[in-house]
XYZ file of C-alpha atoms in Angstrom:
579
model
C 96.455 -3.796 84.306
C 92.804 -2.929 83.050
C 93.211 0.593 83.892
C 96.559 0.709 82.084
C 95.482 -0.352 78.660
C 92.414 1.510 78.976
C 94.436 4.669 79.338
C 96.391 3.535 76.389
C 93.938 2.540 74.008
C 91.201 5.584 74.936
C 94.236 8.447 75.028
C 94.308 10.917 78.180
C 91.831 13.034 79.261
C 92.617 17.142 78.098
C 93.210 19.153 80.753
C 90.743 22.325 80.532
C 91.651 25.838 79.481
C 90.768 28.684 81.199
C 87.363 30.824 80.081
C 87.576 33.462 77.437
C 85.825 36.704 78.292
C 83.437 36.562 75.844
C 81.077 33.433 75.667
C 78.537 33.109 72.847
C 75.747 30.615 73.382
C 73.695 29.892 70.365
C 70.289 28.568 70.066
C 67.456 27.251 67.961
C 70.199 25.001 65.451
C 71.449 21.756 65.759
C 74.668 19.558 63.352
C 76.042 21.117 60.645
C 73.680 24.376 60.574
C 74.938 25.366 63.767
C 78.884 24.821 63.697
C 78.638 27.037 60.495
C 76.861 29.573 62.925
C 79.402 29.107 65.658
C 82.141 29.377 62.997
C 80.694 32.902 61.748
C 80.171 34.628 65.229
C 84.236 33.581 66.199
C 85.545 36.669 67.300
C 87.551 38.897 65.183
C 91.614 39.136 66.105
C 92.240 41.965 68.340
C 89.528 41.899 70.448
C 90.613 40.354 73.051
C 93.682 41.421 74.182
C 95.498 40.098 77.452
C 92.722 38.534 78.519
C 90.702 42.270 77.885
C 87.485 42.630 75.587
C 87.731 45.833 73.349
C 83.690 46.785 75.330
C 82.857 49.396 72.191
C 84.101 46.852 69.552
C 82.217 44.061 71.423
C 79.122 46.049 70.893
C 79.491 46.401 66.870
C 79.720 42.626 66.998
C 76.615 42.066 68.571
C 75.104 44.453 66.079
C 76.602 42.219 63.098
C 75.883 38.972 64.685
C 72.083 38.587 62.870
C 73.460 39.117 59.505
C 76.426 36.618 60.056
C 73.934 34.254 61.335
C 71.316 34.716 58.593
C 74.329 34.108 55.835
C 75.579 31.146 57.917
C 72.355 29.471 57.550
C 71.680 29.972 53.602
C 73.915 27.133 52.596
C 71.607 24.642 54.683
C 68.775 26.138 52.932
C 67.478 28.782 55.989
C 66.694 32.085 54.012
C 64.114 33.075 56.292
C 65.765 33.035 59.279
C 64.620 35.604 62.706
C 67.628 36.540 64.804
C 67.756 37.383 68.189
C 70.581 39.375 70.193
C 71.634 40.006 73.354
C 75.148 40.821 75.287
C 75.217 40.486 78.791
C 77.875 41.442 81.314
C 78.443 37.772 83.360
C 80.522 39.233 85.946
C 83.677 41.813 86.188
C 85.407 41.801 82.665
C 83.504 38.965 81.191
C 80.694 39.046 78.958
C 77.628 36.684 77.442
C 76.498 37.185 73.835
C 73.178 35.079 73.284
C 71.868 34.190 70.137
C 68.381 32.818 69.721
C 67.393 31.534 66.179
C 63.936 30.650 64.783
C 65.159 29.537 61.374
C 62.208 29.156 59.734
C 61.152 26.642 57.091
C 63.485 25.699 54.415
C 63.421 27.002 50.669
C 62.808 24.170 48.396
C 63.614 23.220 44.688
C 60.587 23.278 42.436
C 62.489 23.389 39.433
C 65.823 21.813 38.456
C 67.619 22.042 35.332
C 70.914 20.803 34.459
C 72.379 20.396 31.078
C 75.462 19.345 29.147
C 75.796 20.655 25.433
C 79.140 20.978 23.299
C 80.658 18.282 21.812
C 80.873 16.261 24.570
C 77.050 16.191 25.035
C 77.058 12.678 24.152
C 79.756 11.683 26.473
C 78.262 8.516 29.071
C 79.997 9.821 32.141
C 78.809 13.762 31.748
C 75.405 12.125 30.924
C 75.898 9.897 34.046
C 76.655 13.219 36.624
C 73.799 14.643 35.172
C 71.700 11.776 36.074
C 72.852 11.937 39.788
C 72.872 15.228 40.650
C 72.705 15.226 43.972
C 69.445 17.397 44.299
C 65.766 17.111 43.224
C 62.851 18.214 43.190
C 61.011 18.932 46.578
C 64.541 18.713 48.341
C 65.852 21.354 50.518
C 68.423 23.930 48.495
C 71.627 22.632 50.068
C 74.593 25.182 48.698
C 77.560 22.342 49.609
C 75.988 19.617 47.269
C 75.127 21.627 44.428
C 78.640 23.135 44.418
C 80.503 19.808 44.556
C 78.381 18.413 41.795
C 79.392 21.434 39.516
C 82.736 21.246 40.530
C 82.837 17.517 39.858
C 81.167 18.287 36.468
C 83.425 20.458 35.179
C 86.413 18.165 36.612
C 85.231 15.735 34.871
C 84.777 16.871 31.258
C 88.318 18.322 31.794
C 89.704 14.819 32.575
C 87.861 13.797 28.864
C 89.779 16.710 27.096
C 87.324 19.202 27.163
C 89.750 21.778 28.205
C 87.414 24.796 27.629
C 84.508 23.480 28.986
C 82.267 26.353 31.160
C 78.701 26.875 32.441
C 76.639 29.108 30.129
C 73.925 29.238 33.079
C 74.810 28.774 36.433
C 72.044 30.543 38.374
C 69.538 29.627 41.733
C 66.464 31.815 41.611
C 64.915 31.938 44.977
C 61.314 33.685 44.828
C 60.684 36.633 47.076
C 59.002 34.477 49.836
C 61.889 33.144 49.743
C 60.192 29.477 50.050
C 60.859 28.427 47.130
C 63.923 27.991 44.469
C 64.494 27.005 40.985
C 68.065 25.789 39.932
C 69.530 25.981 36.255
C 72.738 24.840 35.362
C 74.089 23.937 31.989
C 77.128 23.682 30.782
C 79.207 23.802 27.023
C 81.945 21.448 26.388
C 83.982 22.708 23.770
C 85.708 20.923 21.734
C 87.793 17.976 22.735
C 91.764 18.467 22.738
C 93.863 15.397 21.785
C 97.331 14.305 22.854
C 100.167 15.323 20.436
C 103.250 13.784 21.387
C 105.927 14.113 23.779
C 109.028 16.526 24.003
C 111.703 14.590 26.429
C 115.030 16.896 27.090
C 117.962 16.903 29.422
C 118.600 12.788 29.783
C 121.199 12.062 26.997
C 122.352 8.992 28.931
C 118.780 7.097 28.311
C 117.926 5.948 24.973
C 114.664 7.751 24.191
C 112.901 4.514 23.805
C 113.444 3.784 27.078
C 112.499 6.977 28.317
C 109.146 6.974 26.902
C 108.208 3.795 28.551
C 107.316 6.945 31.350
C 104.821 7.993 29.417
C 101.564 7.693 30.830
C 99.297 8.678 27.516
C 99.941 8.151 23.639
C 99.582 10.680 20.604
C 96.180 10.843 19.496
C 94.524 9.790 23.029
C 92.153 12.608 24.434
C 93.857 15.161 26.846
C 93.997 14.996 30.644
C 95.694 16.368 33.398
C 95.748 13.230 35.366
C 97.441 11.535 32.871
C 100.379 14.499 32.974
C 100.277 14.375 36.900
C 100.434 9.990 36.627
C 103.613 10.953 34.192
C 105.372 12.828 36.969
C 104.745 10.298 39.149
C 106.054 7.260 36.450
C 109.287 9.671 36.239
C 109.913 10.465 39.836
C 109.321 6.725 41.053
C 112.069 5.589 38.735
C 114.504 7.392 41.286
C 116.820 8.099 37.707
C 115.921 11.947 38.132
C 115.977 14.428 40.553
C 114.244 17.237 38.744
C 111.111 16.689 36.613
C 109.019 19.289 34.511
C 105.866 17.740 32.568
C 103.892 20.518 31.252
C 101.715 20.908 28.063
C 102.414 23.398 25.345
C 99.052 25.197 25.135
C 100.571 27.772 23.127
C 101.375 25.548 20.836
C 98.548 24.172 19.896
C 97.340 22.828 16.336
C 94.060 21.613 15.424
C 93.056 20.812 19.334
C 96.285 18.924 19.793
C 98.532 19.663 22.441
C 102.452 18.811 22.571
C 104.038 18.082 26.028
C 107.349 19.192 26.889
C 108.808 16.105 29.665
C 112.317 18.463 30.955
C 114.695 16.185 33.049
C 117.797 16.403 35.273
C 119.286 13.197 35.339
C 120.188 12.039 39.253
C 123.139 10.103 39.870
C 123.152 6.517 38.326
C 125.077 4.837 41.075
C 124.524 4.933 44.555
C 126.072 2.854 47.909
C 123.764 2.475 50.783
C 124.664 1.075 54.057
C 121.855 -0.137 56.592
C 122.084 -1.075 60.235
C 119.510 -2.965 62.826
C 118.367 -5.315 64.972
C 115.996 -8.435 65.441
C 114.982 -10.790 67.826
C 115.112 -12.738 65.005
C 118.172 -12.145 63.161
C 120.099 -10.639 65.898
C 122.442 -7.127 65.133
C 122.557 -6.661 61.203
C 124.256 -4.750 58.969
C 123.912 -4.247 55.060
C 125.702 -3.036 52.065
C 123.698 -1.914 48.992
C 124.985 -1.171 45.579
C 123.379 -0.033 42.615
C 123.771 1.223 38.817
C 120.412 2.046 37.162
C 121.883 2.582 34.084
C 124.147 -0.458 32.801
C 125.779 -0.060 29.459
C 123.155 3.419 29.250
C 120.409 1.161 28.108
C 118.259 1.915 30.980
C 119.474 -1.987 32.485
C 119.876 -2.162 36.353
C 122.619 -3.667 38.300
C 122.724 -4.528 42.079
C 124.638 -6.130 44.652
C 123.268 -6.781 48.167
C 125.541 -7.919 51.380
C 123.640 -8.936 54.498
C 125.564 -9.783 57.618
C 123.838 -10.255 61.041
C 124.072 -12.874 63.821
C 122.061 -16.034 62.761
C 121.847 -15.023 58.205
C 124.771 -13.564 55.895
C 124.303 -13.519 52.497
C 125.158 -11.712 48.965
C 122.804 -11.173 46.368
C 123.480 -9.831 43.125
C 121.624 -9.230 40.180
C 120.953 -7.690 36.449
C 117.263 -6.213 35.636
C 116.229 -5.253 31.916
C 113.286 -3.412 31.823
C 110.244 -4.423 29.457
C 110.322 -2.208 26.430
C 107.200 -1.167 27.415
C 105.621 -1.375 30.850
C 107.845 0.486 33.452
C 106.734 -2.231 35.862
C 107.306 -4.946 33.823
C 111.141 -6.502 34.045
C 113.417 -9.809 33.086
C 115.881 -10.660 35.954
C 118.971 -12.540 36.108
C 119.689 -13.237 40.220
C 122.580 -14.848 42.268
C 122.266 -15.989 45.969
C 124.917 -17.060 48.218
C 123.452 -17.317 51.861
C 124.537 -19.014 54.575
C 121.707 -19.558 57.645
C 122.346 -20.418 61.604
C 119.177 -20.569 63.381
C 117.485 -24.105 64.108
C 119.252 -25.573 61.467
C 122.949 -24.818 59.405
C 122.381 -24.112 56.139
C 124.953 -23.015 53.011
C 122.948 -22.321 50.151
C 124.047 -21.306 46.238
C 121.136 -20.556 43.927
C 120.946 -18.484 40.459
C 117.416 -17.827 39.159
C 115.638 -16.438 35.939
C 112.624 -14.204 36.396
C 110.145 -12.905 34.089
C 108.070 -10.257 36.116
C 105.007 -8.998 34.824
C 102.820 -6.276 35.906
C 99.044 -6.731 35.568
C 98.194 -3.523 37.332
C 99.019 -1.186 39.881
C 100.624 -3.217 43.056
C 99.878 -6.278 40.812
C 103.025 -8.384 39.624
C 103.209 -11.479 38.781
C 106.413 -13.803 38.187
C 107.358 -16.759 36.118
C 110.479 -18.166 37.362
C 113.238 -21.194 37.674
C 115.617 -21.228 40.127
C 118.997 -23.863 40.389
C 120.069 -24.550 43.529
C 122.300 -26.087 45.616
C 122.133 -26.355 49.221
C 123.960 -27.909 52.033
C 122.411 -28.342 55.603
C 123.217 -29.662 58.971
C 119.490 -30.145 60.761
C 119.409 -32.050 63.957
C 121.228 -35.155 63.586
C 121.267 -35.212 59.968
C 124.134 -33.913 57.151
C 122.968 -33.511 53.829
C 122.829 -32.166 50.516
C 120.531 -31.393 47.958
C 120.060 -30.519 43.853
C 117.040 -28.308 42.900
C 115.955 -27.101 39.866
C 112.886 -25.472 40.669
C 110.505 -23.705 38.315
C 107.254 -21.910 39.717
C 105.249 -18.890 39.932
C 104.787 -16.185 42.008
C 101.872 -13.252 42.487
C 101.917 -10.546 44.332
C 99.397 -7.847 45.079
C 99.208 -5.210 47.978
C 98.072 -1.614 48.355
C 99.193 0.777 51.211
C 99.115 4.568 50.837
C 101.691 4.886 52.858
C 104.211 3.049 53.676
C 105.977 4.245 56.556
C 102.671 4.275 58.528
C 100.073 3.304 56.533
C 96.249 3.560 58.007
C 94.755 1.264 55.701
C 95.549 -1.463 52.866
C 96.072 -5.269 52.190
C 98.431 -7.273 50.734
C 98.565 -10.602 49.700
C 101.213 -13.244 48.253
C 100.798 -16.408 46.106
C 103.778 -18.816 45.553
C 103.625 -22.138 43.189
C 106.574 -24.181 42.979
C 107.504 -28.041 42.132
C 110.619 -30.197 41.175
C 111.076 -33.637 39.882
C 113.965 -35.754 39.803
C 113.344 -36.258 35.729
C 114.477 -32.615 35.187
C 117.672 -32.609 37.757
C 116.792 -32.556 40.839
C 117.545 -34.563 43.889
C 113.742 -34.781 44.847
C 109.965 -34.464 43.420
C 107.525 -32.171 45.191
C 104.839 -29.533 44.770
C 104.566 -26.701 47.406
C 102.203 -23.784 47.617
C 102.603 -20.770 49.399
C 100.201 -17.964 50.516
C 100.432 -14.708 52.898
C 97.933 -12.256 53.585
C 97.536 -9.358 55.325
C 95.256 -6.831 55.829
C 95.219 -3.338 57.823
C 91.531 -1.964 59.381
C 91.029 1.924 60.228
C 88.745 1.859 63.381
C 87.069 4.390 65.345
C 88.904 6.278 68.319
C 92.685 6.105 66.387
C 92.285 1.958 66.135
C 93.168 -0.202 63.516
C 92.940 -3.962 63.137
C 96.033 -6.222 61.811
C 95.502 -9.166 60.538
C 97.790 -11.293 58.853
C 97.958 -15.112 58.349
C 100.337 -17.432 56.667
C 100.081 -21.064 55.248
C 101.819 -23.791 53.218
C 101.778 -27.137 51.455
C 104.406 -29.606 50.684
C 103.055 -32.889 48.647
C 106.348 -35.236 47.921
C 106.485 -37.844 45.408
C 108.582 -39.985 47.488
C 107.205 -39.857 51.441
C 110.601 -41.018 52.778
C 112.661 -38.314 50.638
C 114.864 -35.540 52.588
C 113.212 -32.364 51.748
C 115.874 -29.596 51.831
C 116.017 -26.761 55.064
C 115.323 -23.919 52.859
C 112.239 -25.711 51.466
C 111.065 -27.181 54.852
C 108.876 -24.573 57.514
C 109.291 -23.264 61.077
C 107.078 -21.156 62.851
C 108.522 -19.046 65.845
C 109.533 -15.449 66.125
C 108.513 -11.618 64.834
C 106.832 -12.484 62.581
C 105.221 -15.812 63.403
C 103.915 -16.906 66.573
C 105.663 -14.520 69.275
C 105.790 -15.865 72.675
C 108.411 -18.085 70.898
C 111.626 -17.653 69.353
C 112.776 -17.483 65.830
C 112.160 -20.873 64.019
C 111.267 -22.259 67.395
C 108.342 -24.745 66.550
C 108.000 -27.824 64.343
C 108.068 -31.586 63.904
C 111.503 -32.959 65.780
C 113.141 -35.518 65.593
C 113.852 -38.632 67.684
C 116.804 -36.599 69.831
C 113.898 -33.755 70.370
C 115.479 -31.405 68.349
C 113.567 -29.065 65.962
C 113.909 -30.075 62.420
C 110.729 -28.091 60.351
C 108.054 -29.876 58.736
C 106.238 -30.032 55.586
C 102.989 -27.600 56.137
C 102.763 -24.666 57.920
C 99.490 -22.868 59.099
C 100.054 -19.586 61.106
C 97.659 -16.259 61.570
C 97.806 -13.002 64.148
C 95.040 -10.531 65.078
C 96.697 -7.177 66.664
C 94.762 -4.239 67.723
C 96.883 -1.140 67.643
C 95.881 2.607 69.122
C 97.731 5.380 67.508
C 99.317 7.641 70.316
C 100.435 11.363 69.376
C 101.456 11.682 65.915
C 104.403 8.852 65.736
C 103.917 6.374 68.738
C 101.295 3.535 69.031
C 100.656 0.673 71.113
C 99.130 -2.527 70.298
C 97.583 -5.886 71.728
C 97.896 -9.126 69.685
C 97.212 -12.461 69.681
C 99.605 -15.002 67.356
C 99.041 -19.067 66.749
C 100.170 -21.595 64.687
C 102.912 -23.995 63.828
C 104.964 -26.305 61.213
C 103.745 -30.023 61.109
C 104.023 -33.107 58.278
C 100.462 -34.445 58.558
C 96.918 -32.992 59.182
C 95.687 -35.681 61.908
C 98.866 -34.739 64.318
C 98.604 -30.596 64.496
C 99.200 -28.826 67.400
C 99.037 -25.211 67.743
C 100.829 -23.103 69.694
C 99.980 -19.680 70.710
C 100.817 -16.304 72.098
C 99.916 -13.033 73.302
C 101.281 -9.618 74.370
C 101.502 -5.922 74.031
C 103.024 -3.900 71.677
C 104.946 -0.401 71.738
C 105.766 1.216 67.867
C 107.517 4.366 67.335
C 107.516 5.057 63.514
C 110.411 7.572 61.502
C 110.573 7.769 57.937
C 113.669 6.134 58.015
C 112.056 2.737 60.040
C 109.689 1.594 62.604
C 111.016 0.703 66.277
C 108.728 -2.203 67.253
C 109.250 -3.561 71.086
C 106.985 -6.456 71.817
C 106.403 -8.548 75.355
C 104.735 -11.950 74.273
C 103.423 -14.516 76.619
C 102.891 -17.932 75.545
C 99.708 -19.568 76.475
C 98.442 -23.037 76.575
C 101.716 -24.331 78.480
C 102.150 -26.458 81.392
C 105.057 -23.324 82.484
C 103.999 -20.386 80.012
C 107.654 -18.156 79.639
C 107.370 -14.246 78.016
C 109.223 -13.472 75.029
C 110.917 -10.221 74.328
C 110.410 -9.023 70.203
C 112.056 -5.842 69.231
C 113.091 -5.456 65.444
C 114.807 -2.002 64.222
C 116.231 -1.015 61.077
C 117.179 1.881 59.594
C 118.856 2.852 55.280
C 121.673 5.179 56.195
């Protein structure tokens, strides 16, 4: 078992090619210095043809090999470089070219200069780069650096507006020793170009006010081409358009102000989506999704979800009215009929009232109330319940992607509480919080960690606190080893009834295999409970087998539970795919 996670974990070994006819062996560098050597002394196409070295063109190499070796070393600051030769016949066919180098000492800066003049002299972050620059005096002339901080430089009073910004000097004087090297580098501003409005054509569905919530900069603010690209982006994520063309009007140009032209191709405004998968959880689901992104062509949004699987169906429906001016910023009008057969029956009707507010990007935050009414069937008990609950809601997380993201976190925030003065059937406070956060490790690995928890504080101890409010642990994505909504307080018949707190965490270790597969070993614990002095945890662990598509990730699980007089495994495999 060792042996086979091992192999899974640490990849295969590679099997071996076979020897090329020509081997070059180079030494006298080490690092960097000499993979750019080994890089310069590859051998040209043609060469080698069927396994057959061209002898007469091998020859002209070898000739050239000191001078691609002395130029391979001047970036790492090696000008005075002695190369040696030879090419040697190894056996039949097959040849050795050996390269000896004594690179000598390195030049050295004794005199650095970099400037910033223009109009932009003055500007902090130009001052800043200038501050930094990567080399000094007495340091070895290193070509990579001192190219990336002129790049950057230049980048950099372009993304302030200084559009014409170039270097007036640009120069490395190396003395004839060639032991020495001084280094100027200054660089003119220009003038600073300003934003001059916005041009938006081809969208005469969309009121325009609506269309420049898009907009990622404002008349008057300096020019930058991150702000045009951020634009695109606002445009594109808004899935309204299919075609999108934001480009400035140089030629047009007034006083250092420059007009952008925004050219759209409106997509289609409705759209019907079915979906299809499968849980341990939920069992075989299907779902229906309908949308209009352009109610009553103000820009409004209109959906309507159906859900149908074994143990949850549901329709949700809703109308969205964008903030007049933060694209991520919304007021929300929901309705919620679900019905729920898992541990418990449950028939639930709610309609809630958000106001979502973005404080940043993958930052929203949400002031809500939501009326309810629910009817549930949970062990022995029958009851019914009134809520009108108010409460807020936050929301951060940050994945670069999100099919198979290598890094990124996320975490969620949920305040909520009742009281029977305003409506409802019962008074209570409960706090929610998830978390989650994704590792890149060496050798393909990355650590998953994610952990769960939540309050309930009643006003009235012997009040019924309703299903959808109470917690379970169990399942996917809880404790596997266990099924869905497995573990909790029971009742007197020993039947699983949920509980008022709910602490729950995982640590999984996955190893990425070829470019869409990985596999995975976790370890899951926690559980539901109503008081901290009686908490018993119960835990899991297991291997994992992913296979990611952009449509969905396959996820196949084998749990084991631990800590159990008779430990049982568990089987977790969750698909879904948007047709």
């Amino acid at each position: 078992m060792i042996g086979i996670v091992t192999f899974l974990l640490l990849g295969r070994p590679v099997p071996s090619m076979g020897a090329d006819p020509v081997e070059v062996v180079v030494s006298g560098v080490e690092d960097e210095a000499r993979t750019n050597v080994q890089e310069a002394l590859v051998l040209p196409l043609g060469m080698v043809r069927e396994g057959k070295v061209d002898r007469l063109w091998l020859e002209r190499f070898a000739r050239q090999a000191p001078d691609k070796v002395r130029t391979a070393l001047q970036p790492f600051g090696y000008y005075n470089a002695r190369v040696e030769t030879s090419l040697q016949a190894a056996s039949r066919g097959r040849f050795r070219l050996l390269v000896n180098v004594s690179p000598g000492a390195p030049v050295r800066i004794t005199a650095l200069d970099v400037a910033v003049t223009g109009a932009g002299a003055g500007e902090g972050g130009l001052k800043d780069l200038v501050d930094t620059f990567p080399l000094e005096k007495g340091d070895i002339l290193l070509q990579h650096p001192y190219d990336q901080a002129k790049g950057g430089l230049k980048s950099a009073a372009e993304e302030l507006g200084y559009l014409d910004a170039k270097f007036t000097a640009h120069e490395i004087r190396i003395d004839p020793t060639r032991t020495s090297a001084r280094i100027r580098l200054v660089m003119d501003t220009g003038e600073r170009y300003f934003f001059d409005g916005a041009r938006i054509e081809g969208a005469p569905d969309y009121p325009d006010r609506f269309l420049r919530r898009y907009l990622s900069f404002k008349s008057g603010e300096p020019f930058s081409y991150s702000r045009l690209g951020q634009t695109q982006l606002n445009f594109n994520n808004s899935e309204r358009f299919k075609e999108i063309m934001v480009t400035p009007l140089r030629e047009e140009v007034r006083d250092h102000a420059i007009p952008v032209s925004v050219q759209l191709k409106q997509n289609y405004r409705r759209s019907l989506r079915p979906g299809i998968g499968y849980g341990t959880d939920t069992g075989g689901r299907f779902s229906l999704r309908y949308r209009d992104l352009n109610m009553l062509q103000r820009g409004h949004e209109y959906f309507a979800n159906l859900f149908i699987s074994q143990r949850l169906q549901g329709f949700a429906s809703g109308y969205v009215i964008p903030d007049a001016d933060d694209i991520r910023s919304s007021t929300s009008l929901q309705l919620n009929l679900q019905r729920e057969i898992t541990t418990y029956t449950s028939r639930l009707v709610a309609l809630e009232l958000d106001k979502n507010r973005s404080f940043g990007k993958g930052e929203l935050g949400t002031a809500y109330i939501r009326i309810q009414r629910e009817g549930f069937t949970i062990g022995s008990q029958n009851s019914s319940s009134r809520l009108v609950l108010p409460g807020i809601r936050f929301t951060k997380d940050h994945y670069g992607d999100r099919v198979r993201p290598e890094k990124g976190f996320r975490y969620f925030f949920d305040l909520r509480g009742t009281h029977q003065l305003i409506g409802s059937d019962v008074g209570l406070v409960q706090f929610i919080a998830e978390g989650s956060n994704l590792m890149p490790l060496p050798w393909r690995l990355s650590l998953h960690t994610r952990a769960k928890v939540g309050f309930t504080l009643l006003n009235d101890p012997m009040a019924d606190l309703p299903a959808s409010l109470r917690f379970f642990a169990g399942g996917d994505q809880s404790v596997r080893g266990y099924s869905y909504k497995s573990l909790g307080p029971r009742d007197a018949t020993g039947q699983v009834v949920g509980g008022k707190h709910l602490l729950v965490g995982s640590v999984e270790l996955e190893r990425a295999l070829f470019k869409d597969w990985g596999v995975s070993l976790f370890y899951d614990a926690g559980n539901a409970f109503n008081t901290f002095t009686s908490v018993k945890i119960y835990r899991g662990a297991g291997i994992g087998l992913h296979y990611y598509t952009r449509v969905g990730a396959l996820n196949l699980s084998v749990a084991r539970q631990l800590g159990v007089d008779t430990p049982a495994f568990h089987i977790h495999f969750t698909v879904g795919i948007e047709l």
